[in-house]
Coordinates of N, CA, C and O in Angstrom, one line a residue:
M3 N 0.9 -1.2 0.0 CA 0.0 0.0 0.0 C 0.9 1.2 0.0 O 1.9 1.3 0.7
F4 N 0.6 2.2 -0.8 CA 1.4 3.5 -0.8 C 0.6 4.6 -0.1 O -0.6 4.8 -0.5
V5 N 1.2 5.2 0.9 CA 0.5 6.3 1.6 C 1.4 7.4 2.0 O 1.1 8.3 2.7
A6 N 2.7 7.3 1.5 CA 3.6 8.3 1.9 C 3.1 9.7 1.4 O 2.7 9.8 0.3
P7 N 3.2 10.7 2.2 CA 2.7 12.0 1.7 C 3.5 12.6 0.6 O 4.7 12.4 0.6
L8 N 2.8 13.2 -0.3 CA 3.6 13.9 -1.4 C 4.1 15.3 -1.1 O 5.0 15.7 -1.7
T9 N 3.5 15.9 -0.1 CA 3.8 17.3 0.2 C 5.3 17.5 0.4 O 5.9 18.5 -0.1
P10 N 6.0 16.7 1.2 CA 7.4 17.0 1.4 C 8.2 16.8 0.2 O 9.3 17.2 0.0
N11 N 7.6 16.0 -0.8 CA 8.3 15.7 -2.0 C 7.7 16.4 -3.2 O 7.5 15.8 -4.3
L12 N 7.3 17.6 -3.0 CA 6.7 18.3 -4.1 C 7.6 18.3 -5.4 O 8.8 18.5 -5.2
P13 N 7.0 18.0 -6.5 CA 7.9 18.0 -7.7 C 8.4 19.3 -8.1 O 7.7 20.4 -7.7
D14 N 9.5 19.4 -8.7 CA 10.1 20.6 -9.1 C 10.0 20.8 -10.6 O 10.4 19.8 -11.3
I15 N 9.5 21.9 -11.0 CA 9.5 22.1 -12.5 C 10.0 23.5 -12.7 O 9.9 24.4 -11.8
P16 N 10.6 23.8 -13.8 CA 11.1 25.1 -14.1 C 10.0 26.2 -14.1 O 8.9 25.9 -14.5
A17 N 10.3 27.3 -13.5 CA 9.3 28.4 -13.3 C 8.7 28.8 -14.6 O 7.5 29.1 -14.7
S18 N 9.5 28.7 -15.7 CA 9.0 29.1 -17.0 C 7.9 28.1 -17.6 O 7.2 28.4 -18.5
E19 N 7.9 26.9 -17.0 CA 7.0 25.9 -17.4 C 5.7 25.8 -16.6 O 4.7 25.1 -17.0
G20 N 5.6 26.4 -15.5 CA 4.4 26.4 -14.7 C 4.8 26.5 -13.2 O 5.9 26.8 -12.9
Y21 N 3.8 26.2 -12.3 CA 4.2 26.1 -10.9 C 3.4 25.1 -10.2 O 2.4 24.6 -10.7
V22 N 3.9 24.7 -9.0 CA 3.4 23.6 -8.3 C 2.9 24.1 -6.9 O 3.6 25.0 -6.3
K23 N 1.7 23.7 -6.5 CA 1.1 24.1 -5.2 C 0.8 22.8 -4.4 O 0.3 21.9 -5.0
P24 N 1.1 22.8 -3.2 CA 0.8 21.6 -2.4 C -0.7 21.4 -2.1 O -1.4 22.4 -2.0
L25 N -1.2 20.2 -2.1 CA -2.5 19.8 -1.7 C -2.4 18.9 -0.4 O -1.3 18.4 -0.1
P26 N -3.4 18.7 0.3 CA -3.3 17.9 1.5 C -2.6 16.5 1.3 O -1.8 16.1 2.2
A27 N -2.9 15.9 0.2 CA -2.3 14.5 0.0 C -1.6 14.5 -1.4 O -1.6 13.4 -2.0
G28 N -1.2 15.6 -1.9 CA -0.6 15.7 -3.2 C -0.2 17.0 -3.7 O 0.4 17.8 -2.9
F29 N -0.5 17.4 -4.9 CA 0.0 18.6 -5.5 C -0.9 19.0 -6.6 O -1.6 18.2 -7.2
S30 N -0.9 20.3 -7.0 CA -1.4 20.8 -8.2 C -0.3 21.4 -9.1 O 0.6 22.0 -8.6
V31 N -0.5 21.2 -10.4 CA 0.5 21.8 -11.3 C -0.3 22.8 -12.2 O -1.3 22.3 -12.8
Y32 N 0.1 24.0 -12.3 CA -0.6 25.0 -13.1 C 0.3 25.3 -14.3 O 1.5 25.6 -14.1
F33 N -0.2 25.2 -15.5 CA 0.6 25.4 -16.7 C -0.2 25.7 -17.9 O -1.4 25.5 -17.9
N34 N 0.4 26.1 -19.0 CA -0.2 26.2 -20.3 C 0.1 25.0 -21.1 O 1.3 24.7 -21.3
A35 N -0.9 24.3 -21.5 CA -0.7 22.9 -22.1 C -0.2 23.0 -23.5 O -0.7 23.7 -24.3
D36 N 0.8 22.2 -23.7 CA 1.3 22.0 -25.1 C 2.2 20.7 -25.0 O 2.3 20.1 -23.9
A37 N 2.7 20.2 -26.1 CA 3.4 18.9 -26.1 C 4.6 18.9 -25.2 O 4.8 17.9 -24.5
D38 N 5.4 19.9 -25.2 CA 6.6 19.9 -24.3 C 6.2 19.9 -22.8 O 6.8 19.2 -22.0
R39 N 5.2 20.7 -22.5 CA 4.8 20.7 -21.0 C 4.1 19.4 -20.6 O 4.2 19.0 -19.5
L40 N 3.4 18.8 -21.6 CA 2.8 17.5 -21.3 C 3.8 16.5 -20.8 O 3.7 15.8 -19.9
R41 N 5.0 16.5 -21.5 CA 6.1 15.6 -21.2 C 6.5 15.9 -19.7 O 6.7 15.0 -18.9
I42 N 6.7 17.2 -19.4 CA 7.1 17.5 -18.1 C 6.1 17.1 -17.0 O 6.5 16.5 -16.0
I43 N 4.8 17.3 -17.3 CA 3.8 16.9 -16.3 C 3.8 15.4 -16.1 O 3.6 14.9 -15.0
R44 N 3.9 14.6 -17.2 CA 4.0 13.2 -17.1 C 5.1 12.7 -16.2 O 5.0 11.9 -15.4
D45 N 6.3 13.4 -16.5 CA 7.5 13.0 -15.7 C 7.4 13.4 -14.2 O 7.7 12.6 -13.3
V46 N 6.8 14.6 -14.0 CA 6.6 15.0 -12.6 C 5.6 14.1 -11.9 O 5.9 13.7 -10.7
T47 N 4.6 13.7 -12.6 CA 3.6 12.7 -12.0 C 4.3 11.4 -11.6 O 4.1 10.9 -10.5
T48 N 5.1 10.9 -12.5 CA 5.8 9.6 -12.2 C 6.7 9.7 -11.0 O 6.7 8.9 -10.1
R49 N 7.5 10.8 -11.0 CA 8.5 11.0 -9.9 C 7.7 11.1 -8.6 O 8.1 10.5 -7.6
A50 N 6.7 11.9 -8.6 CA 5.9 12.1 -7.3 C 5.2 10.8 -6.8 O 5.3 10.5 -5.6
L51 N 4.6 10.1 -7.7 CA 3.9 8.9 -7.4 C 4.9 7.8 -6.9 O 4.6 7.1 -5.9
R52 N 6.0 7.7 -7.5 CA 7.1 6.8 -7.1 C 7.6 7.1 -5.7 O 7.8 6.3 -4.8
A53 N 7.8 8.4 -5.5 CA 8.2 8.9 -4.1 C 7.2 8.5 -3.1 O 7.5 8.3 -1.9
A54 N 5.9 8.5 -3.5 CA 4.8 8.1 -2.5 C 4.6 6.6 -2.4 O 3.7 6.2 -1.7
G55 N 5.4 5.9 -3.1 CA 5.3 4.4 -3.0 C 4.5 3.7 -4.0 O 4.2 2.5 -3.9
A56 N 4.0 4.4 -5.1 CA 3.2 3.8 -6.1 C 4.0 2.8 -6.9 O 5.2 3.1 -7.2
G57 N 3.4 1.8 -7.4 CA 4.0 0.8 -8.2 C 4.1 1.3 -9.7 O 3.4 2.3 -10.0
T58 N 4.8 0.6 -10.5 CA 5.0 0.9 -11.9 C 3.7 1.0 -12.6 O 3.5 2.0 -13.4
E59 N 2.8 0.1 -12.4 CA 1.6 0.0 -13.2 C 0.7 1.3 -12.8 O 0.1 1.9 -13.7
T60 N 0.7 1.6 -11.6 CA -0.1 2.8 -11.1 C 0.5 4.0 -11.8 O -0.3 4.9 -12.3
C61 N 1.8 4.2 -11.8 CA 2.5 5.3 -12.4 C 2.2 5.4 -13.9 O 1.8 6.5 -14.4
E62 N 2.3 4.3 -14.6 CA 2.0 4.3 -16.0 C 0.5 4.6 -16.3 O 0.2 5.3 -17.3
N63 N -0.4 4.0 -15.5 CA -1.8 4.3 -15.7 C -2.1 5.8 -15.5 O -2.8 6.4 -16.3
A64 N -1.5 6.4 -14.4 CA -1.7 7.8 -14.2 C -1.2 8.7 -15.3 O -1.8 9.6 -15.7
R65 N 0.0 8.3 -15.8 CA 0.6 9.0 -16.9 C -0.3 9.0 -18.2 O -0.6 10.0 -18.8
L66 N -0.9 7.9 -18.4 CA -1.8 7.7 -19.6 C -3.1 8.5 -19.4 O -3.5 9.2 -20.3
V67 N -3.7 8.4 -18.2 CA -4.9 9.2 -18.0 C -4.6 10.7 -18.1 O -5.4 11.4 -18.7
I68 N -3.6 11.1 -17.5 CA -3.2 12.6 -17.5 C -3.0 13.0 -19.0 O -3.5 14.0 -19.4
S69 N -2.3 12.2 -19.7 CA -2.0 12.5 -21.1 C -3.3 12.7 -21.9 O -3.5 13.6 -22.7
E70 N -4.2 11.7 -21.7 CA -5.5 11.8 -22.5 C -6.3 13.0 -22.1 O -6.9 13.6 -22.9
L71 N -6.4 13.2 -20.8 CA -7.2 14.3 -20.3 C -6.7 15.7 -20.8 O -7.4 16.6 -21.2
I72 N -5.4 15.8 -20.7 CA -4.7 17.1 -21.1 C -4.8 17.2 -22.7 O -5.1 18.3 -23.2
G73 N -4.7 16.1 -23.4 CA -4.9 16.1 -24.8 C -6.2 16.6 -25.2 O -6.4 17.4 -26.1
N74 N -7.3 16.2 -24.4 CA -8.6 16.7 -24.7 C -8.7 18.2 -24.5 O -9.4 18.9 -25.2
C75 N -8.0 18.7 -23.4 CA -8.0 20.1 -23.2 C -7.5 20.9 -24.4 O -8.0 21.9 -24.8
V76 N -6.4 20.4 -24.9 CA -5.7 21.0 -26.0 C -6.6 21.0 -27.3 O -6.7 21.9 -28.0
R77 N -7.2 19.8 -27.5 CA -8.1 19.7 -28.6 C -9.3 20.6 -28.5 O -9.8 21.2 -29.5
A78 N -9.8 20.8 -27.3 CA -11.0 21.7 -27.1 C -10.6 23.2 -27.1 O -11.4 24.0 -27.6
C79 N -9.4 23.5 -26.7 CA -9.1 24.9 -26.5 C -7.9 25.4 -27.3 O -7.6 26.6 -27.5
G80 N -7.0 24.5 -27.8 CA -5.8 24.8 -28.6 C -4.6 24.8 -27.7 O -4.7 24.8 -26.4
D81 N -3.4 24.8 -28.3 CA -2.1 24.9 -27.6 C -2.1 26.1 -26.7 O -2.6 27.2 -27.1
G82 N -1.5 26.0 -25.6 CA -1.3 27.1 -24.7 C -2.5 27.3 -23.7 O -2.5 28.2 -22.9
V83 N -3.5 26.4 -23.8 CA -4.7 26.5 -22.9 C -4.2 26.4 -21.4 O -3.4 25.6 -21.1
P84 N -4.7 27.3 -20.5 CA -4.3 27.2 -19.1 C -5.0 25.9 -18.5 O -6.2 25.8 -18.6
V85 N -4.2 25.1 -17.9 CA -4.7 23.9 -17.3 C -4.2 23.7 -15.9 O -3.0 24.1 -15.6
V86 N -5.0 23.1 -15.0 CA -4.5 22.8 -13.7 C -4.7 21.3 -13.5 O -5.8 20.7 -13.8
V87 N -3.7 20.6 -13.1 CA -3.7 19.1 -12.9 C -3.5 18.9 -11.4 O -2.5 19.4 -10.8
D88 N -4.5 18.3 -10.7 CA -4.3 17.9 -9.3 C -4.1 16.4 -9.2 O -4.8 15.6 -9.9
I89 N -3.1 16.0 -8.4 CA -2.8 14.6 -8.1 C -2.9 14.5 -6.6 O -2.2 15.2 -5.9
E90 N -3.7 13.5 -6.2 CA -3.7 13.2 -4.7 C -3.7 11.7 -4.5 O -4.4 11.0 -5.2
V91 N -2.9 11.3 -3.6 CA -2.7 9.9 -3.3 C -3.5 9.5 -2.1 O -3.5 10.2 -1.1
E92 N -4.1 8.4 -2.1 CA -4.8 7.8 -0.9 C -4.3 6.3 -0.9 O -3.8 5.8 -1.8
P93 N -4.6 5.7 0.2 CA -4.1 4.3 0.4 C -4.5 3.3 -0.7 O -3.8 2.4 -1.1
T94 N -5.7 3.6 -1.3 CA -6.2 2.6 -2.3 C -6.2 3.1 -3.7 O -6.7 2.4 -4.6
G95 N -5.7 4.3 -4.0 CA -5.6 4.8 -5.3 C -5.1 6.2 -5.5 O -4.6 6.8 -4.5
V96 N -5.3 6.7 -6.7 CA -4.8 8.1 -7.0 C -5.9 8.9 -7.6 O -6.5 8.4 -8.6
W97 N -6.2 10.0 -7.1 CA -7.2 11.0 -7.7 C -6.5 11.8 -8.7 O -5.4 12.4 -8.4
V98 N -7.1 12.0 -9.8 CA -6.6 12.9 -10.9 C -7.7 13.8 -11.2 O -8.8 13.4 -11.5
R99 N -7.4 15.1 -11.2 CA -8.4 16.1 -11.6 C -7.7 17.1 -12.6 O -6.6 17.6 -12.3
V100 N -8.4 17.3 -13.7 CA -7.8 18.2 -14.7 C -8.8 19.3 -15.0 O -10.0 19.0 -15.3
H101 N -8.4 20.5 -14.8 CA -9.3 21.7 -14.9 C -8.9 22.4 -16.2 O -7.7 22.5 -16.5
D102 N -9.9 22.8 -17.0 CA -9.6 23.7 -18.1 C -10.8 24.7 -18.3 O -11.8 24.6 -17.6
P103 N -10.6 25.8 -19.1 CA -11.6 26.8 -19.2 C -12.7 26.6 -20.1 O -13.6 27.4 -20.2
A104 N -12.8 25.4 -20.8 CA -13.8 25.2 -21.8 C -15.0 24.4 -21.1 O -15.2 23.2 -21.4
G105 N -15.7 25.1 -20.3 CA -16.9 24.4 -19.6 C -17.9 23.9 -20.6 O -18.7 23.0 -20.3
H106 N -18.0 24.6 -21.7 CA -19.1 24.2 -22.7 C -18.7 23.0 -23.6 O -19.5 22.5 -24.3
R107 N -17.4 22.6 -23.5 CA -16.9 21.5 -24.4 C -16.7 20.3 -23.5 O -15.6 20.2 -22.8
L108 N -17.6 19.4 -23.4 CA -17.5 18.3 -22.5 C -16.9 17.1 -23.3 O -17.2 16.9 -24.4
P109 N -16.0 16.4 -22.5 CA -15.4 15.2 -23.2 C -16.5 14.1 -23.5 O -17.4 13.9 -22.7
A110 N -16.4 13.6 -24.7 CA -17.4 12.6 -25.1 C -16.6 11.5 -25.8 O -15.8 11.8 -26.7
P111 N -16.9 10.2 -25.5 CA -16.3 9.1 -26.2 C -16.6 9.1 -27.7 O -17.7 9.5 -28.1
S112 N -15.7 8.7 -28.5 CA -15.9 8.5 -29.9 C -16.9 7.4 -30.1 O -16.9 6.4 -29.4
P113 N -17.6 7.4 -31.2 CA -18.6 6.3 -31.5 C -17.9 5.0 -31.9 O -18.6 4.0 -31.8
G114 N -16.7 5.0 -32.2 CA -16.0 3.8 -32.6 C -15.7 2.8 -31.5 O -16.0 3.1 -30.3
T115 N -15.2 1.6 -31.8 CA -14.9 0.7 -30.8 C -13.4 0.6 -30.5 O -12.6 1.0 -31.4
M116 N -13.1 0.1 -29.3 CA -11.7 0.0 -29.0 C -10.9 -0.9 -29.9 O -9.7 -0.7 -30.1
D117 N -11.5 -1.9 -30.5 CA -10.8 -2.9 -31.3 C -10.9 -2.6 -32.8 O -10.6 -3.4 -33.6
D118 N -11.4 -1.4 -33.2 CA -11.5 -1.1 -34.6 C -10.1 -0.9 -35.2 O -9.4 0.1 -34.9
P119 N -9.7 -1.8 -36.1 CA -8.4 -1.7 -36.7 C -8.2 -0.5 -37.6 O -7.1 0.0 -37.9
E120 N -9.3 0.1 -38.1 CA -9.2 1.3 -39.0 C -9.2 2.6 -38.2 O -8.8 3.6 -38.8
A121 N -9.5 2.6 -37.0 CA -9.5 3.9 -36.2 C -8.1 4.4 -36.0 O -7.2 3.6 -35.6
E122 N -7.9 5.7 -36.2 CA -6.6 6.3 -36.0 C -6.6 7.1 -34.7 O -5.6 7.5 -34.2
S123 N -7.8 7.3 -34.1 CA -7.9 8.1 -32.8 C -9.2 7.7 -32.2 O -10.0 6.9 -32.8
G124 N -9.5 8.4 -31.1 CA -10.8 8.2 -30.5 C -10.9 7.2 -29.4 O -12.0 6.8 -28.9
R125 N -9.8 6.6 -29.0 CA -9.8 5.6 -27.9 C -9.5 6.2 -26.6 O -9.6 5.5 -25.6
G126 N -9.1 7.4 -26.5 CA -8.6 8.0 -25.3 C -9.5 7.9 -24.1 O -9.2 7.5 -23.0
L127 N -10.8 8.4 -24.2 CA -11.7 8.4 -23.1 C -12.1 7.0 -22.7 O -12.3 6.7 -21.6
A128 N -12.2 6.1 -23.7 CA -12.5 4.7 -23.4 C -11.4 4.1 -22.5 O -11.6 3.4 -21.6
L129 N -10.1 4.5 -22.8 CA -9.0 4.0 -22.0 C -9.1 4.6 -20.6 O -8.8 3.9 -19.6
V130 N -9.4 5.9 -20.5 CA -9.5 6.5 -19.2 C -10.6 5.8 -18.4 O -10.4 5.5 -17.2
D131 N -11.7 5.5 -19.1 CA -12.8 4.9 -18.3 C -12.4 3.4 -17.9 O -13.0 3.0 -16.9
I132 N -11.6 2.8 -18.6 CA -11.1 1.5 -18.2 C -10.2 1.6 -17.0 O -10.3 0.9 -16.0
L133 N -9.2 2.5 -17.1 CA -8.2 2.7 -16.0 C -8.8 3.4 -14.8 O -8.2 3.2 -13.7
A134 N -9.7 4.3 -15.0 CA -10.3 5.1 -13.9 C -11.8 5.1 -14.0 O -12.4 6.1 -14.4
P135 N -12.4 4.0 -13.7 CA -13.9 3.9 -13.8 C -14.6 5.0 -12.9 O -14.1 5.3 -11.9
G136 N -15.7 5.5 -13.5 CA -16.4 6.5 -12.7 C -16.0 7.9 -13.0 O -16.3 8.9 -12.3
R137 N -15.3 8.1 -14.1 CA -14.9 9.5 -14.5 C -16.1 10.4 -14.6 O -17.2 10.0 -15.0
R138 N -15.9 11.6 -14.1 CA -17.0 12.5 -14.1 C -16.5 13.9 -14.5 O -15.4 14.2 -14.3
V139 N -17.4 14.8 -14.9 CA -17.1 16.2 -15.3 C -17.9 17.1 -14.3 O -19.1 16.9 -14.1
V140 N -17.2 18.0 -13.7 CA -17.8 18.9 -12.7 C -17.7 20.3 -13.3 O -16.6 20.8 -13.5
P141 N -18.8 21.0 -13.4 CA -18.7 22.4 -13.9 C -18.1 23.3 -12.8 O -18.3 23.0 -11.6
T142 N -17.3 24.2 -13.2 CA -16.6 25.1 -12.2 C -16.9 26.6 -12.7 O -17.4 26.8 -13.8
A143 N -16.6 27.5 -11.8 CA -16.8 28.9 -12.1 C -16.0 29.4 -13.3 O -16.4 30.3 -14.0
V144 N -14.9 28.7 -13.6 CA -14.1 29.1 -14.7 C -14.0 28.1 -15.9 O -13.1 28.2 -16.7
G145 N -14.8 27.1 -15.9 CA -14.8 26.1 -16.9 C -15.3 24.7 -16.4 O -16.4 24.6 -16.0
K146 N -14.4 23.7 -16.4 CA -14.8 22.4 -16.0 C -13.6 21.7 -15.4 O -12.5 22.1 -15.6
Q147 N -13.9 20.7 -14.6 CA -12.9 19.8 -14.0 C -13.3 18.4 -14.3 O -14.5 18.0 -14.1
V148 N -12.4 17.6 -14.9 CA -12.6 16.2 -15.1 C -12.0 15.5 -13.9 O -10.8 15.7 -13.7
V149 N -12.8 14.7 -13.3 CA -12.3 14.0 -12.0 C -12.4 12.5 -12.3 O -13.4 12.0 -12.8
C150 N -11.3 11.8 -11.9 CA -11.3 10.4 -11.9 C -10.3 9.8 -10.9 O -9.5 10.5 -10.3
R151 N -10.5 8.6 -10.5 CA -9.7 7.9 -9.5 C -9.2 6.6 -10.1 O -10.0 5.8 -10.5
L152 N -7.9 6.5 -10.1 CA -7.3 5.2 -10.5 C -7.1 4.3 -9.3 O -6.5 4.8 -8.3
P153 N -7.6 3.1 -9.3 CA -7.4 2.2 -8.2 C -5.9 1.8 -8.1 O -5.2 1.8 -9.2
R154 N -5.4 1.6 -7.0 CA -4.0 1.2 -6.8 C -3.8 -0.2 -7.5 O -4.6 -1.1 -7.4
S155 N -2.7 -0.2 -8.2 CA -2.3 -1.5 -8.9 C -1.3 -2.2 -8.0 O -0.7 -1.6 -7.2
P156 N -1.2 -3.5 -8.1 CA -0.3 -4.3 -7.3 C 1.2 -3.8 -7.6 O 1.5 -3.3 -8.6
G157 N 2.0 -3.9 -6.6 CA 3.4 -3.6 -6.8 C 3.9 -2.3 -6.0 O 5.1 -2.0 -6.1
G158 N 3.0 -1.6 -5.4 CA 3.5 -0.5 -4.6 C 4.0 -1.0 -3.3 O 3.7 -2.0 -2.7
R159 N 5.0 -0.2 -2.7 CA 5.6 -0.6 -1.5 C 4.8 -0.2 -0.3 O 4.0 0.8 -0.4
A160 N 4.9 -0.8 0.8 CA 4.2 -0.4 2.0 C 4.8 0.9 2.5 O 6.0 1.2 2.4
A161 N 3.9 1.7 3.1 CA 4.4 3.0 3.7 C 4.9 2.7 5.1 O 4.6 1.8 5.8

């Protein structure tokens, strides 16, 4: 089980790329989304979750979920959209919340199937729903927040 607090191990990112704020059981990263910053956020997430004792599968699943949700923000709003990503760890899983300003653009699964060999895209939300069942969208004063919880995968160390 991983329960080590993230706050003492806040991830460090260059000030020009965004900033990090502590949360009770994790952190928030504020940044303008684009491909380069997405790489940074994925790496920060992995380092922080590993420091909290998360196993490899949990880290990889969180990276994939964050990538898909931020990609949806960029598709809805364009490169440079202001995004906030919250990561909080609990003993049985990881909460991921992604905020963006496009409250009117709700994420919707593509009509295709996961196993369609002709599909070039459109599997992202389906993957998120597999890895983080119960995903929901919450309207906020400045847009929306996509909230999901990834269950803990085997392989995390005990705290």
